[in-house]
PDB file of C-alpha atoms in Angstrom:
ATOM      1  CA  UNK M 120      -7.284 -11.712  23.391  1.00  0.00           C
ATOM      2  CA  UNK M 121      -9.843  -8.896  22.963  1.00  0.00           C
ATOM      3  CA  UNK M 122     -11.041  -7.935  19.521  1.00  0.00           C
ATOM      4  CA  UNK M 123      -9.455  -4.507  19.989  1.00  0.00           C
ATOM      5  CA  UNK M 124      -6.060  -6.049  20.838  1.00  0.00           C
ATOM      6  CA  UNK M 125      -6.283  -8.396  17.849  1.00  0.00           C
ATOM      7  CA  UNK M 126      -6.988  -5.459  15.481  1.00  0.00           C
ATOM      8  CA  UNK M 127      -4.051  -3.563  16.858  1.00  0.00           C
ATOM      9  CA  UNK M 128      -1.647  -6.531  16.383  1.00  0.00           C
ATOM     10  CA  UNK M 129      -2.949  -7.078  12.847  1.00  0.00           C
ATOM     11  CA  UNK M 130      -2.225  -3.487  11.918  1.00  0.00           C
ATOM     12  CA  UNK M 131       1.269  -3.569  13.550  1.00  0.00           C
ATOM     13  CA  UNK M 132       2.127  -6.882  11.853  1.00  0.00           C
ATOM     14  CA  UNK M 133       0.970  -5.572   8.498  1.00  0.00           C
ATOM     15  CA  UNK M 134       3.438  -2.728   8.832  1.00  0.00           C
ATOM     16  CA  UNK M 135       6.391  -4.940   9.896  1.00  0.00           C
ATOM     17  CA  UNK M 136       7.493  -5.578   6.373  1.00  0.00           C
ATOM     18  CA  UNK M 137       9.481  -2.978   4.352  1.00  0.00           C
ATOM     19  CA  UNK M 138       7.637  -3.604   1.077  1.00  0.00           C
ATOM     20  CA  UNK M 139       4.271  -3.207   2.823  1.00  0.00           C
ATOM     21  CA  UNK M 140       5.442   0.178   4.217  1.00  0.00           C
ATOM     22  CA  UNK M 141       6.612   1.160   0.793  1.00  0.00           C
ATOM     23  CA  UNK M 142       3.191   0.247  -0.678  1.00  0.00           C
ATOM     24  CA  UNK M 143       1.519   2.546   1.940  1.00  0.00           C
ATOM     25  CA  UNK M 144       3.925   5.394   1.093  1.00  0.00           C
ATOM     26  CA  UNK M 145       3.175   5.033  -2.684  1.00  0.00           C
ATOM     27  CA  UNK M 146      -0.540   4.958  -2.047  1.00  0.00           C
ATOM     28  CA  UNK M 147      -0.240   8.242  -0.283  1.00  0.00           C
ATOM     29  CA  UNK M 148       0.635   9.804  -3.584  1.00  0.00           C
ATOM     30  CA  UNK M 149      -1.950   8.047  -5.842  1.00  0.00           C
ATOM     31  CA  UNK M 150      -4.269   5.117  -6.401  1.00  0.00           C
ATOM     32  CA  UNK M 151      -2.273   2.341  -8.075  1.00  0.00           C
ATOM     33  CA  UNK M 152      -2.825  -1.091  -9.563  1.00  0.00           C
ATOM     34  CA  UNK M 153      -0.790  -4.211  -8.797  1.00  0.00           C
ATOM     35  CA  UNK M 154       1.302  -3.883 -11.966  1.00  0.00           C
ATOM     36  CA  UNK M 155       2.261  -0.307 -11.261  1.00  0.00           C
ATOM     37  CA  UNK M 156       3.342  -1.327  -7.746  1.00  0.00           C
ATOM     38  CA  UNK M 157       5.278  -4.348  -9.075  1.00  0.00           C
ATOM     39  CA  UNK M 158       7.114  -2.093 -11.489  1.00  0.00           C
ATOM     40  CA  UNK M 159       7.972   0.454  -8.821  1.00  0.00           C
ATOM     41  CA  UNK M 160       9.068  -2.129  -6.220  1.00  0.00           C
ATOM     42  CA  UNK M 161      10.723  -4.435  -8.730  1.00  0.00           C
ATOM     43  CA  UNK M 162       9.298  -7.529  -7.004  1.00  0.00           C
ATOM     44  CA  UNK M 163       7.025 -10.263  -8.383  1.00  0.00           C
ATOM     45  CA  UNK M 164       3.371  -9.775  -8.824  1.00  0.00           C
ATOM     46  CA  UNK M 165       2.384 -12.591  -6.416  1.00  0.00           C
ATOM     47  CA  UNK M 166       4.550 -10.881  -3.772  1.00  0.00           C
ATOM     48  CA  UNK M 167       2.763  -7.561  -4.294  1.00  0.00           C
ATOM     49  CA  UNK M 168      -0.600  -9.285  -4.237  1.00  0.00           C
ATOM     50  CA  UNK M 169       0.249 -11.148  -1.024  1.00  0.00           C
ATOM     51  CA  UNK M 170       1.346  -7.890   0.724  1.00  0.00           C
ATOM     52  CA  UNK M 171      -1.767  -6.051  -0.416  1.00  0.00           C
ATOM     53  CA  UNK M 172      -3.897  -8.860   0.987  1.00  0.00           C
ATOM     54  CA  UNK M 173      -2.253  -8.477   4.325  1.00  0.00           C
ATOM     55  CA  UNK M 174      -2.635  -4.674   4.228  1.00  0.00           C
ATOM     56  CA  UNK M 175      -6.224  -5.091   3.207  1.00  0.00           C
ATOM     57  CA  UNK M 176      -7.039  -7.566   5.985  1.00  0.00           C
ATOM     58  CA  UNK M 177      -5.537  -5.126   8.496  1.00  0.00           C
ATOM     59  CA  UNK M 178      -7.862  -2.378   7.118  1.00  0.00           C
ATOM     60  CA  UNK M 179      -5.008  -0.213   5.723  1.00  0.00           C
ATOM     61  CA  UNK M 180      -5.813  -0.428   2.057  1.00  0.00           C
ATOM     62  CA  UNK M 181      -8.934  -0.901   0.016  1.00  0.00           C
ATOM     63  CA  UNK M 182      -9.585  -1.427  -3.692  1.00  0.00           C
ATOM     64  CA  UNK M 183     -12.201  -0.488  -6.301  1.00  0.00           C
ATOM     65  CA  UNK M 184     -12.699  -2.464  -9.504  1.00  0.00           C
ATOM     66  CA  UNK M 185     -12.924  -0.268 -12.552  1.00  0.00           C
ATOM     67  CA  UNK M 186     -13.524  -2.383 -15.625  1.00  0.00           C
ATOM     68  CA  UNK M 187     -10.312  -4.411 -16.082  1.00  0.00           C
ATOM     69  CA  UNK M 188      -8.431  -2.327 -13.511  1.00  0.00           C
ATOM     70  CA  UNK M 189      -8.262  -3.008  -9.757  1.00  0.00           C
ATOM     71  CA  UNK M 190      -7.315   0.287  -8.116  1.00  0.00           C
ATOM     72  CA  UNK M 191      -5.840   0.259  -4.667  1.00  0.00           C
ATOM     73  CA  UNK M 192      -5.987   3.231  -2.309  1.00  0.00           C
ATOM     74  CA  UNK M 193      -5.410   3.834   1.370  1.00  0.00           C
ATOM     75  CA  UNK M 194      -8.464   3.293   3.512  1.00  0.00           C
ATOM     76  CA  UNK M 195     -10.078   6.245   5.343  1.00  0.00           C
ATOM     77  CA  UNK M 196      -9.506   4.497   8.695  1.00  0.00           C
ATOM     78  CA  UNK M 197     -13.175   4.714   9.621  1.00  0.00           C
ATOM     79  CA  UNK M 198     -13.239   1.013  10.675  1.00  0.00           C
ATOM     80  CA  UNK M 199     -10.256   1.236  13.080  1.00  0.00           C
ATOM     81  CA  UNK M 200      -8.850   3.951  15.324  1.00  0.00           C
ATOM     82  CA  UNK M 201      -5.469   2.289  14.939  1.00  0.00           C
ATOM     83  CA  UNK M 202      -5.553   2.460  11.126  1.00  0.00           C
ATOM     84  CA  UNK M 203      -6.702   6.100  11.187  1.00  0.00           C
ATOM     85  CA  UNK M 204      -3.952   7.030  13.608  1.00  0.00           C
ATOM     86  CA  UNK M 205      -1.121   5.081  11.977  1.00  0.00           C
ATOM     87  CA  UNK M 206      -2.015   6.285   8.450  1.00  0.00           C
ATOM     88  CA  UNK M 207      -2.146   9.834   9.706  1.00  0.00           C
ATOM     89  CA  UNK M 208       1.348   9.511  11.193  1.00  0.00           C
ATOM     90  CA  UNK M 209       2.768   7.634   8.272  1.00  0.00           C
ATOM     91  CA  UNK M 210       1.888  10.666   6.132  1.00  0.00           C
ATOM     92  CA  UNK M 211       4.654  12.516   7.900  1.00  0.00           C
ATOM     93  CA  UNK M 212       7.091   9.580   8.541  1.00  0.00           C
ATOM     94  CA  UNK M 213       9.785   8.175   6.308  1.00  0.00           C
ATOM     95  CA  UNK M 214       9.283  10.698   3.446  1.00  0.00           C
ATOM     96  CA  UNK M 215      12.989  11.587   3.388  1.00  0.00           C
ATOM     97  CA  UNK M 216      14.081   7.997   3.721  1.00  0.00           C
ATOM     98  CA  UNK M 217      16.196   7.464   0.498  1.00  0.00           C
ATOM     99  CA  UNK M 218      14.465   4.224  -0.366  1.00  0.00           C
ATOM    100  CA  UNK M 219      11.042   5.855  -0.143  1.00  0.00           C
ATOM    101  CA  UNK M 220      12.052   9.144  -1.792  1.00  0.00           C
ATOM    102  CA  UNK M 221      13.428   7.190  -4.881  1.00  0.00           C
ATOM    103  CA  UNK M 222      10.273   5.142  -5.109  1.00  0.00           C
ATOM    104  CA  UNK M 223       8.122   8.274  -5.099  1.00  0.00           C
ATOM    105  CA  UNK M 224      10.246   9.788  -7.833  1.00  0.00           C
ATOM    106  CA  UNK M 225       9.526   6.721 -10.054  1.00  0.00           C
ATOM    107  CA  UNK M 226       5.733   6.939  -9.680  1.00  0.00           C
ATOM    108  CA  UNK M 227       4.975   9.686 -12.283  1.00  0.00           C
ATOM    109  CA  UNK M 228       6.986   7.710 -14.869  1.00  0.00           C
ATOM    110  CA  UNK M 229       5.136   4.448 -14.466  1.00  0.00           C
ATOM    111  CA  UNK M 230       2.149   4.175 -16.844  1.00  0.00           C
ATOM    112  CA  UNK M 231      -0.204   1.189 -16.396  1.00  0.00           C
ATOM    113  CA  UNK M 232      -0.840   0.971 -20.119  1.00  0.00           C
ATOM    114  CA  UNK M 233       2.893   0.142 -20.538  1.00  0.00           C
ATOM    115  CA  UNK M 234       3.445  -2.068 -17.478  1.00  0.00           C
ATOM    116  CA  UNK M 235       0.256  -4.109 -17.253  1.00  0.00           C
ATOM    117  CA  UNK M 236      -0.228  -7.185 -19.330  1.00  0.00           C
ATOM    118  CA  UNK M 237       3.451  -7.719 -19.821  1.00  0.00           C
TER     119      UNK M 237
END
């Protein structure tokens, strides 16, 4: 299998899980840490971390360490035409999906100072 085909499959597989799609949709709104995502999704921290790892390996998300915080954000898609294209389209997709819309409504009310270290 060619390198290009492998990359494509990796991106598609990364987006084949509802929680990973939700993570992408949340990160369109703001940079978030694992605890904030865990709180929004109401799933375990290991589950969020595992999903982030898969998204990261596919080139969809990146993180920056800032002191104690690890801030996740969407990648700029420079490394892969598939990532750039998919993230561009995902901006416009699923926004009015009730599950996604409710998640986005929660984000402004989640404060890392309150949800981290619990």
